[in-house]
Amino acid sequence: MKGSLLYEGKAKRVYHTDDPEQLILSYKDDATAFNGKKKESFPGKGRLNNLITSKVFQSLHQQHIKTHFIQALNETEQLVYKTDIVPLEVVVRNKAAGSITRRLGITEQTLFQPPILELFYKNDELNDPLINDVHAYHLTGIREQDLLFIKEQALLINEHLSHIFQKAGLELIDFKLEFGFLPDGRLVLSDEISPDTCRLWDLETGTKMDKDVFREEIGSLTDTYERILQRLEESVCAK
Ligand code: 5GP
């Protein structure tokens, strides 16, 4: 049963449940970009991200990736295990787009082989700065072996996600992951995987099909996310 509100973020609300080890994530219709400076509400977005994330996490479970996800409860809510989130944004990049093009002057679409993994400190006041491993140990208290595990998992998840999206006719350009500790100390993938947290380009046309349509005002966010969900559903059914 849904209990009291534990936390409200930019894209989700988090509720207690009867079970102290489980939480309900409720996906909101709000879209934010540029650290909350650009904000708009899109009816139906919460449903789409809930259903897309649920589908992606289920696919990752089939590949034996451990996550906080338990099940979708309804159109906009999902049940997850409570984790102690590590305040790191782990970004994996297969091709150049977004902040790396501005930060390092790399042309958009440049292929990264091997993929580039970057760590950002999850802190709105500081604008989520790029950090190195030693910063991460210092700022988050994480141990060396935990960070090594996070990096290995992120690269493995990149392989699985690239495959999942490729089957849906989408190229995975980059994405952001978050990890958290379960009460027994195990580190698992947490948060969400959706077009809010991934860059996805149409495999044939290169059209942007993710939150960049909102950031760059180049299309309808809900139409785009609806197409992602449809394609994922069709590709899973076609398997
Ligand atoms: P960039 O560093 O280029 O802004 O983002 C790289 C990737 O991580 C993109 O797919 C972007 O959507 C995702 N990402 C980075 N930071 C955040 C964040 O704070 N929130 C969300 N939802 N996604 C992020």
PDB file of C-alpha atoms and ligand atoms in Angstrom:
ATOM      1  CA  MET A   1       0.000   0.000   0.000  1.00  0.00           C
ATOM      2  CA  LYS A   2       1.210   3.516  -0.865  1.00  0.00           C
ATOM      3  CA  GLY A   3       2.355   5.381   2.233  1.00  0.00           C
ATOM      4  CA  SER A   4       3.577   8.921   2.843  1.00  0.00           C
ATOM      5  CA  LEU A   5       5.707  10.967   0.469  1.00  0.00           C
ATOM      6  CA  LEU A   6       9.404  10.405   1.151  1.00  0.00           C
ATOM      7  CA  TYR A   7      10.917  12.675  -1.481  1.00  0.00           C
ATOM      8  CA  GLU A   8       9.948  14.702  -4.522  1.00  0.00           C
ATOM      9  CA  GLY A   9      12.448  15.112  -7.337  1.00  0.00           C
ATOM     10  CA  LYS A  10      12.262  16.856 -10.709  1.00  0.00           C
ATOM     11  CA  ALA A  11      10.747  13.872 -12.545  1.00  0.00           C
ATOM     12  CA  LYS A  12       9.474  11.518  -9.824  1.00  0.00           C
ATOM     13  CA  ARG A  13       7.845  11.339  -6.423  1.00  0.00           C
ATOM     14  CA  VAL A  14       8.981   8.641  -4.009  1.00  0.00           C
ATOM     15  CA  TYR A  15       6.545   7.087  -1.519  1.00  0.00           C
ATOM     16  CA  HIS A  16       6.955   4.767   1.449  1.00  0.00           C
ATOM     17  CA  THR A  17       5.133   1.408   1.395  1.00  0.00           C
ATOM     18  CA  ASP A  18       4.100  -1.049   4.137  1.00  0.00           C
ATOM     19  CA  ASP A  19       7.428  -2.786   3.584  1.00  0.00           C
ATOM     20  CA  PRO A  20      10.369  -0.683   4.879  1.00  0.00           C
ATOM     21  CA  GLU A  21      12.590  -2.201   2.163  1.00  0.00           C
ATOM     22  CA  GLN A  22      10.336  -1.172  -0.739  1.00  0.00           C
ATOM     23  CA  LEU A  23       9.311   2.165  -2.239  1.00  0.00           C
ATOM     24  CA  ILE A  24       6.896   3.361  -4.896  1.00  0.00           C
ATOM     25  CA  LEU A  25       8.238   5.627  -7.649  1.00  0.00           C
ATOM     26  CA  SER A  26       5.566   7.816  -9.197  1.00  0.00           C
ATOM     27  CA  TYR A  27       6.590   9.323 -12.533  1.00  0.00           C
ATOM     28  CA  LYS A  28       5.582  12.954 -13.066  1.00  0.00           C
ATOM     29  CA  ASP A  29       4.595  14.650 -16.310  1.00  0.00           C
ATOM     30  CA  ASP A  30       7.181  17.408 -15.756  1.00  0.00           C
ATOM     31  CA  ALA A  31      10.192  17.769 -18.017  1.00  0.00           C
ATOM     32  CA  THR A  32      13.192  19.811 -16.923  1.00  0.00           C
ATOM     33  CA  ALA A  33      16.475  20.602 -18.635  1.00  0.00           C
ATOM     34  CA  PHE A  34      19.594  22.654 -17.975  1.00  0.00           C
ATOM     35  CA  ASN A  35      19.465  21.846 -14.265  1.00  0.00           C
ATOM     36  CA  GLY A  36      15.819  22.858 -13.919  1.00  0.00           C
ATOM     37  CA  LYS A  37      16.170  26.209 -15.745  1.00  0.00           C
ATOM     38  CA  LYS A  38      13.862  25.007 -18.544  1.00  0.00           C
ATOM     39  CA  LYS A  39      10.655  23.404 -17.284  1.00  0.00           C
ATOM     40  CA  GLU A  40       7.382  22.288 -18.838  1.00  0.00           C
ATOM     41  CA  SER A  41       4.668  19.736 -18.158  1.00  0.00           C
ATOM     42  CA  PHE A  42       3.633  17.179 -20.806  1.00  0.00           C
ATOM     43  CA  PRO A  43       0.478  15.179 -20.023  1.00  0.00           C
ATOM     44  CA  GLY A  44       1.273  11.484 -20.514  1.00  0.00           C
ATOM     45  CA  LYS A  45       5.039  11.779 -20.086  1.00  0.00           C
ATOM     46  CA  GLY A  46       5.005  10.109 -16.648  1.00  0.00           C
ATOM     47  CA  ARG A  47       3.165   7.102 -18.048  1.00  0.00           C
ATOM     48  CA  LEU A  48       5.604   6.782 -20.945  1.00  0.00           C
ATOM     49  CA  ASN A  49       8.741   6.947 -18.798  1.00  0.00           C
ATOM     50  CA  ASN A  50       7.288   4.523 -16.259  1.00  0.00           C
ATOM     51  CA  LEU A  51       6.419   1.988 -18.968  1.00  0.00           C
ATOM     52  CA  ILE A  52       9.680   2.459 -20.904  1.00  0.00           C
ATOM     53  CA  THR A  53      11.828   2.148 -17.768  1.00  0.00           C
ATOM     54  CA  SER A  54       9.871  -0.951 -16.675  1.00  0.00           C
ATOM     55  CA  LYS A  55      10.440  -2.606 -20.052  1.00  0.00           C
ATOM     56  CA  VAL A  56      14.146  -1.759 -20.086  1.00  0.00           C
ATOM     57  CA  PHE A  57      14.748  -2.971 -16.522  1.00  0.00           C
ATOM     58  CA  GLN A  58      12.902  -6.230 -17.280  1.00  0.00           C
ATOM     59  CA  SER A  59      15.156  -6.742 -20.309  1.00  0.00           C
ATOM     60  CA  LEU A  60      18.230  -6.076 -18.162  1.00  0.00           C
ATOM     61  CA  HIS A  61      17.006  -8.619 -15.580  1.00  0.00           C
ATOM     62  CA  GLN A  62      16.887 -11.203 -18.379  1.00  0.00           C
ATOM     63  CA  GLN A  63      20.590 -10.422 -18.919  1.00  0.00           C
ATOM     64  CA  HIS A  64      21.230 -10.998 -15.177  1.00  0.00           C
ATOM     65  CA  ILE A  65      21.828  -7.325 -14.340  1.00  0.00           C
ATOM     66  CA  LYS A  66      20.668  -6.651 -10.781  1.00  0.00           C
ATOM     67  CA  THR A  67      18.491  -3.544 -10.357  1.00  0.00           C
ATOM     68  CA  HIS A  68      16.197  -1.958  -7.777  1.00  0.00           C
ATOM     69  CA  PHE A  69      13.145  -2.601 -10.003  1.00  0.00           C
ATOM     70  CA  ILE A  70      10.448  -5.011  -8.780  1.00  0.00           C
ATOM     71  CA  GLN A  71       7.396  -4.358 -10.962  1.00  0.00           C
ATOM     72  CA  ALA A  72       5.200  -1.740 -12.607  1.00  0.00           C
ATOM     73  CA  LEU A  73       2.119  -1.205 -10.439  1.00  0.00           C
ATOM     74  CA  ASN A  74       0.036   0.834 -12.849  1.00  0.00           C
ATOM     75  CA  GLU A  75       0.503   3.297 -15.725  1.00  0.00           C
ATOM     76  CA  THR A  76       2.608   5.810 -13.784  1.00  0.00           C
ATOM     77  CA  GLU A  77       3.983   3.958 -10.763  1.00  0.00           C
ATOM     78  CA  GLN A  78       6.491   1.232 -10.088  1.00  0.00           C
ATOM     79  CA  LEU A  79       7.585  -0.723  -7.031  1.00  0.00           C
ATOM     80  CA  VAL A  80      11.326  -0.750  -6.310  1.00  0.00           C
ATOM     81  CA  TYR A  81      13.694  -1.860  -3.580  1.00  0.00           C
ATOM     82  CA  LYS A  82      14.832   0.992  -1.365  1.00  0.00           C
ATOM     83  CA  THR A  83      18.481   1.805  -1.959  1.00  0.00           C
ATOM     84  CA  ASP A  84      20.926   4.242  -0.507  1.00  0.00           C
ATOM     85  CA  ILE A  85      21.737   6.147  -3.705  1.00  0.00           C
ATOM     86  CA  VAL A  86      25.387   6.969  -4.432  1.00  0.00           C
ATOM     87  CA  PRO A  87      25.371  10.656  -5.468  1.00  0.00           C
ATOM     88  CA  LEU A  88      27.114   9.940  -8.773  1.00  0.00           C
ATOM     89  CA  GLU A  89      25.834  10.266 -12.324  1.00  0.00           C
ATOM     90  CA  VAL A  90      27.611   7.625 -14.366  1.00  0.00           C
ATOM     91  CA  VAL A  91      27.538   8.618 -18.035  1.00  0.00           C
ATOM     92  CA  VAL A  92      28.556   6.268 -20.854  1.00  0.00           C
ATOM     93  CA  ARG A  93      29.076   7.709 -24.335  1.00  0.00           C
ATOM     94  CA  ASN A  94      29.198   5.760 -27.591  1.00  0.00           C
ATOM     95  CA  LYS A  95      29.099   8.862 -29.795  1.00  0.00           C
ATOM     96  CA  ALA A  96      29.702  12.534 -29.065  1.00  0.00           C
ATOM     97  CA  ALA A  97      26.662  14.661 -28.206  1.00  0.00           C
ATOM     98  CA  GLY A  98      25.645  17.103 -25.501  1.00  0.00           C
ATOM     99  CA  SER A  99      28.045  18.350 -22.856  1.00  0.00           C
ATOM    100  CA  ILE A 100      31.156  16.571 -24.165  1.00  0.00           C
ATOM    101  CA  THR A 101      30.938  18.440 -27.479  1.00  0.00           C
ATOM    102  CA  ARG A 102      30.883  21.776 -25.634  1.00  0.00           C
ATOM    103  CA  ARG A 103      33.378  20.847 -22.916  1.00  0.00           C
ATOM    104  CA  LEU A 104      36.049  19.280 -25.117  1.00  0.00           C
ATOM    105  CA  GLY A 105      35.228  20.713 -28.549  1.00  0.00           C
ATOM    106  CA  ILE A 106      34.513  17.264 -30.007  1.00  0.00           C
ATOM    107  CA  THR A 107      32.312  17.228 -33.121  1.00  0.00           C
ATOM    108  CA  GLU A 108      28.829  15.749 -32.611  1.00  0.00           C
ATOM    109  CA  GLN A 109      28.535  12.133 -33.859  1.00  0.00           C
ATOM    110  CA  THR A 110      32.259  11.352 -33.323  1.00  0.00           C
ATOM    111  CA  LEU A 111      32.476   7.622 -32.524  1.00  0.00           C
ATOM    112  CA  PHE A 112      34.030   6.610 -29.187  1.00  0.00           C
ATOM    113  CA  GLN A 113      35.585   3.175 -29.422  1.00  0.00           C
ATOM    114  CA  PRO A 114      35.936   2.111 -26.633  1.00  0.00           C
ATOM    115  CA  PRO A 115      33.008   4.012 -25.109  1.00  0.00           C
ATOM    116  CA  ILE A 116      33.873   6.923 -22.795  1.00  0.00           C
ATOM    117  CA  LEU A 117      32.733   6.688 -19.181  1.00  0.00           C
ATOM    118  CA  GLU A 118      32.435   9.903 -17.169  1.00  0.00           C
ATOM    119  CA  LEU A 119      31.528  10.551 -13.540  1.00  0.00           C
ATOM    120  CA  PHE A 120      29.536  13.572 -12.413  1.00  0.00           C
ATOM    121  CA  TYR A 121      28.860  14.569  -8.816  1.00  0.00           C
ATOM    122  CA  LYS A 122      25.069  14.621  -8.342  1.00  0.00           C
ATOM    123  CA  ASN A 123      24.635  18.044  -6.810  1.00  0.00           C
ATOM    124  CA  ASP A 124      22.214  20.635  -8.238  1.00  0.00           C
ATOM    125  CA  GLU A 125      23.840  23.553  -6.391  1.00  0.00           C
ATOM    126  CA  LEU A 126      27.161  22.753  -8.057  1.00  0.00           C
ATOM    127  CA  ASN A 127      25.512  21.975 -11.422  1.00  0.00           C
ATOM    128  CA  ASP A 128      26.528  18.273 -11.371  1.00  0.00           C
ATOM    129  CA  PRO A 129      30.269  18.818 -12.017  1.00  0.00           C
ATOM    130  CA  LEU A 130      32.502  16.326 -13.844  1.00  0.00           C
ATOM    131  CA  ILE A 131      34.758  14.593 -11.300  1.00  0.00           C
ATOM    132  CA  ASN A 132      37.501  11.951 -11.218  1.00  0.00           C
ATOM    133  CA  ASP A 133      37.714   8.728  -9.204  1.00  0.00           C
ATOM    134  CA  VAL A 134      39.516  10.277  -6.235  1.00  0.00           C
ATOM    135  CA  HIS A 135      36.930  13.065  -6.070  1.00  0.00           C
ATOM    136  CA  ALA A 136      34.262  10.334  -6.014  1.00  0.00           C
ATOM    137  CA  TYR A 137      35.930   8.500  -3.095  1.00  0.00           C
ATOM    138  CA  HIS A 138      36.211  11.775  -1.201  1.00  0.00           C
ATOM    139  CA  LEU A 139      32.752  13.186  -1.962  1.00  0.00           C
ATOM    140  CA  THR A 140      30.644  10.007  -1.718  1.00  0.00           C
ATOM    141  CA  GLY A 141      32.626   7.776   0.651  1.00  0.00           C
ATOM    142  CA  ILE A 142      32.470   5.001  -1.927  1.00  0.00           C
ATOM    143  CA  ARG A 143      35.245   2.376  -1.831  1.00  0.00           C
ATOM    144  CA  GLU A 144      37.620   1.649  -4.704  1.00  0.00           C
ATOM    145  CA  GLN A 145      36.136  -1.815  -5.339  1.00  0.00           C
ATOM    146  CA  ASP A 146      32.609  -0.358  -5.443  1.00  0.00           C
ATOM    147  CA  LEU A 147      33.581   2.224  -8.058  1.00  0.00           C
ATOM    148  CA  LEU A 148      35.303  -0.483 -10.085  1.00  0.00           C
ATOM    149  CA  PHE A 149      32.094  -2.555  -9.930  1.00  0.00           C
ATOM    150  CA  ILE A 150      29.993   0.453 -10.974  1.00  0.00           C
ATOM    151  CA  LYS A 151      32.228   1.087 -13.997  1.00  0.00           C
ATOM    152  CA  GLU A 152      32.206  -2.580 -15.068  1.00  0.00           C
ATOM    153  CA  GLN A 153      28.431  -2.732 -14.688  1.00  0.00           C
ATOM    154  CA  ALA A 154      27.940   0.528 -16.616  1.00  0.00           C
ATOM    155  CA  LEU A 155      29.953  -0.778 -19.574  1.00  0.00           C
ATOM    156  CA  LEU A 156      28.153  -4.131 -19.511  1.00  0.00           C
ATOM    157  CA  ILE A 157      24.793  -2.342 -19.291  1.00  0.00           C
ATOM    158  CA  ASN A 158      25.891  -0.245 -22.285  1.00  0.00           C
ATOM    159  CA  GLU A 159      26.310  -3.444 -24.322  1.00  0.00           C
ATOM    160  CA  HIS A 160      22.886  -4.771 -23.297  1.00  0.00           C
ATOM    161  CA  LEU A 161      21.121  -1.425 -23.761  1.00  0.00           C
ATOM    162  CA  SER A 162      22.732  -0.831 -27.157  1.00  0.00           C
ATOM    163  CA  HIS A 163      21.372  -4.212 -28.235  1.00  0.00           C
ATOM    164  CA  ILE A 164      17.894  -3.630 -26.761  1.00  0.00           C
ATOM    165  CA  PHE A 165      17.577  -0.264 -28.507  1.00  0.00           C
ATOM    166  CA  GLN A 166      19.158  -1.464 -31.745  1.00  0.00           C
ATOM    167  CA  LYS A 167      16.414  -4.088 -32.043  1.00  0.00           C
ATOM    168  CA  ALA A 168      13.968  -1.170 -31.730  1.00  0.00           C
ATOM    169  CA  GLY A 169      15.690   0.686 -34.589  1.00  0.00           C
ATOM    170  CA  LEU A 170      17.484   3.118 -32.273  1.00  0.00           C
ATOM    171  CA  GLU A 171      21.134   3.982 -31.788  1.00  0.00           C
ATOM    172  CA  LEU A 172      22.172   4.465 -28.149  1.00  0.00           C
ATOM    173  CA  ILE A 173      24.370   7.578 -28.219  1.00  0.00           C
ATOM    174  CA  ASP A 174      24.853   8.086 -24.475  1.00  0.00           C
ATOM    175  CA  PHE A 175      23.058   7.627 -21.172  1.00  0.00           C
ATOM    176  CA  LYS A 176      23.201   8.328 -17.448  1.00  0.00           C
ATOM    177  CA  LEU A 177      22.977   5.701 -14.703  1.00  0.00           C
ATOM    178  CA  GLU A 178      22.665   5.845 -10.940  1.00  0.00           C
ATOM    179  CA  PHE A 179      23.529   3.084  -8.493  1.00  0.00           C
ATOM    180  CA  GLY A 180      22.451   2.442  -4.913  1.00  0.00           C
ATOM    181  CA  PHE A 181      23.226   0.130  -1.999  1.00  0.00           C
ATOM    182  CA  LEU A 182      20.588  -2.357  -0.842  1.00  0.00           C
ATOM    183  CA  PRO A 183      20.329  -2.899   2.950  1.00  0.00           C
ATOM    184  CA  ASP A 184      22.491  -6.047   2.585  1.00  0.00           C
ATOM    185  CA  GLY A 185      25.301  -3.959   1.051  1.00  0.00           C
ATOM    186  CA  ARG A 186      24.873  -5.069  -2.576  1.00  0.00           C
ATOM    187  CA  LEU A 187      25.214  -2.326  -5.200  1.00  0.00           C
ATOM    188  CA  VAL A 188      22.466  -2.301  -7.819  1.00  0.00           C
ATOM    189  CA  LEU A 189      21.371  -0.182 -10.760  1.00  0.00           C
ATOM    190  CA  SER A 190      18.698   2.284  -9.579  1.00  0.00           C
ATOM    191  CA  ASP A 191      16.708   5.307 -10.812  1.00  0.00           C
ATOM    192  CA  GLU A 192      15.334   5.133 -14.374  1.00  0.00           C
ATOM    193  CA  ILE A 193      16.373   4.382 -17.959  1.00  0.00           C
ATOM    194  CA  SER A 194      14.198   6.342 -20.345  1.00  0.00           C
ATOM    195  CA  PRO A 195      14.461   8.931 -23.136  1.00  0.00           C
ATOM    196  CA  ASP A 196      14.949  11.425 -20.270  1.00  0.00           C
ATOM    197  CA  THR A 197      18.234   9.763 -19.360  1.00  0.00           C
ATOM    198  CA  CYS A 198      19.441   8.393 -22.732  1.00  0.00           C
ATOM    199  CA  ARG A 199      20.203   9.917 -26.115  1.00  0.00           C
ATOM    200  CA  LEU A 200      18.559   7.783 -28.788  1.00  0.00           C
ATOM    201  CA  TRP A 201      18.856   8.458 -32.498  1.00  0.00           C
ATOM    202  CA  ASP A 202      16.804   6.750 -35.196  1.00  0.00           C
ATOM    203  CA  LEU A 203      19.088   4.107 -36.744  1.00  0.00           C
ATOM    204  CA  GLU A 204      18.079   4.942 -40.307  1.00  0.00           C
ATOM    205  CA  THR A 205      17.540   8.711 -40.309  1.00  0.00           C
ATOM    206  CA  GLY A 206      19.617   9.859 -37.322  1.00  0.00           C
ATOM    207  CA  THR A 207      16.589  11.783 -35.998  1.00  0.00           C
ATOM    208  CA  LYS A 208      16.896  12.634 -32.292  1.00  0.00           C
ATOM    209  CA  MET A 209      14.285  10.676 -30.289  1.00  0.00           C
ATOM    210  CA  ASP A 210      14.929  11.651 -26.670  1.00  0.00           C
ATOM    211  CA  LYS A 211      14.806  14.614 -24.297  1.00  0.00           C
ATOM    212  CA  ASP A 212      16.885  16.640 -26.789  1.00  0.00           C
ATOM    213  CA  VAL A 213      13.578  17.249 -28.665  1.00  0.00           C
ATOM    214  CA  PHE A 214      12.587  19.257 -25.571  1.00  0.00           C
ATOM    215  CA  ARG A 215      16.047  20.719 -24.845  1.00  0.00           C
ATOM    216  CA  GLU A 216      16.487  21.876 -28.453  1.00  0.00           C
ATOM    217  CA  GLU A 217      12.753  22.408 -29.185  1.00  0.00           C
ATOM    218  CA  ILE A 218      12.847  20.267 -32.309  1.00  0.00           C
ATOM    219  CA  GLY A 219       9.715  18.138 -31.911  1.00  0.00           C
ATOM    220  CA  SER A 220       6.912  16.793 -29.733  1.00  0.00           C
ATOM    221  CA  LEU A 221       8.223  15.144 -26.584  1.00  0.00           C
ATOM    222  CA  THR A 222       5.214  12.904 -25.956  1.00  0.00           C
ATOM    223  CA  ASP A 223       4.904  11.781 -29.613  1.00  0.00           C
ATOM    224  CA  THR A 224       8.604  10.909 -29.580  1.00  0.00           C
ATOM    225  CA  TYR A 225       8.461   8.970 -26.281  1.00  0.00           C
ATOM    226  CA  GLU A 226       5.290   7.176 -27.459  1.00  0.00           C
ATOM    227  CA  ARG A 227       7.193   5.983 -30.540  1.00  0.00           C
ATOM    228  CA  ILE A 228      10.044   4.713 -28.347  1.00  0.00           C
ATOM    229  CA  LEU A 229       7.597   2.718 -26.216  1.00  0.00           C
ATOM    230  CA  GLN A 230       5.848   1.298 -29.307  1.00  0.00           C
ATOM    231  CA  ARG A 231       9.136   0.272 -30.881  1.00  0.00           C
ATOM    232  CA  LEU A 232      10.334  -1.384 -27.662  1.00  0.00           C
ATOM    233  CA  GLU A 233       7.042  -3.274 -27.364  1.00  0.00           C
ATOM    234  CA  GLU A 234       7.184  -4.392 -30.992  1.00  0.00           C
ATOM    235  CA  SER A 235      10.827  -5.478 -30.768  1.00  0.00           C
ATOM    236  CA  VAL A 236      10.204  -7.462 -27.578  1.00  0.00           C
ATOM    237  CA  CYS A 237       7.185  -9.163 -29.192  1.00  0.00           C
ATOM    238  CA  ALA A 238       9.206  -9.920 -32.351  1.00  0.00           C
ATOM    239  CA  LYS A 239      11.925 -11.729 -30.383  1.00  0.00           C
TER     240      LYS A 239
HETATM  241  P1  5GP B   1      25.300  15.386 -21.043  1.00  0.00           P
HETATM  242  O1  5GP B   1      26.519  15.269 -20.146  1.00  0.00           O
HETATM  243  O2  5GP B   1      25.674  15.362 -22.487  1.00  0.00           O
HETATM  244  O3  5GP B   1      24.412  16.531 -20.665  1.00  0.00           O
HETATM  245  O4  5GP B   1      24.415  14.086 -20.779  1.00  0.00           O
HETATM  246  C1  5GP B   1      24.858  12.801 -21.125  1.00  0.00           C
HETATM  247  C2  5GP B   1      23.710  11.812 -21.010  1.00  0.00           C
HETATM  248  O5  5GP B   1      23.336  11.655 -19.645  1.00  0.00           O
HETATM  249  C3  5GP B   1      22.449  12.252 -21.737  1.00  0.00           C
HETATM  250  O6  5GP B   1      21.809  11.093 -22.266  1.00  0.00           O
HETATM  251  C4  5GP B   1      21.599  12.891 -20.653  1.00  0.00           C
HETATM  252  O7  5GP B   1      20.212  12.752 -20.935  1.00  0.00           O
HETATM  253  C5  5GP B   1      22.009  12.102 -19.434  1.00  0.00           C
HETATM  254  N1  5GP B   1      22.060  12.969 -18.240  1.00  0.00           N
HETATM  255  C6  5GP B   1      23.114  13.635 -17.758  1.00  0.00           C
HETATM  256  N2  5GP B   1      22.793  14.318 -16.644  1.00  0.00           N
HETATM  257  C7  5GP B   1      21.497  14.090 -16.421  1.00  0.00           C
HETATM  258  C8  5GP B   1      20.571  14.534 -15.407  1.00  0.00           C
HETATM  259  O8  5GP B   1      20.902  15.268 -14.471  1.00  0.00           O
HETATM  260  N3  5GP B   1      19.293  14.084 -15.531  1.00  0.00           N
HETATM  261  C9  5GP B   1      18.910  13.270 -16.540  1.00  0.00           C
HETATM  262  N4  5GP B   1      17.621  12.881 -16.604  1.00  0.00           N
HETATM  263  N5  5GP B   1      19.746  12.814 -17.488  1.00  0.00           N
HETATM  264  C10 5GP B   1      21.032  13.232 -17.439  1.00  0.00           C
END
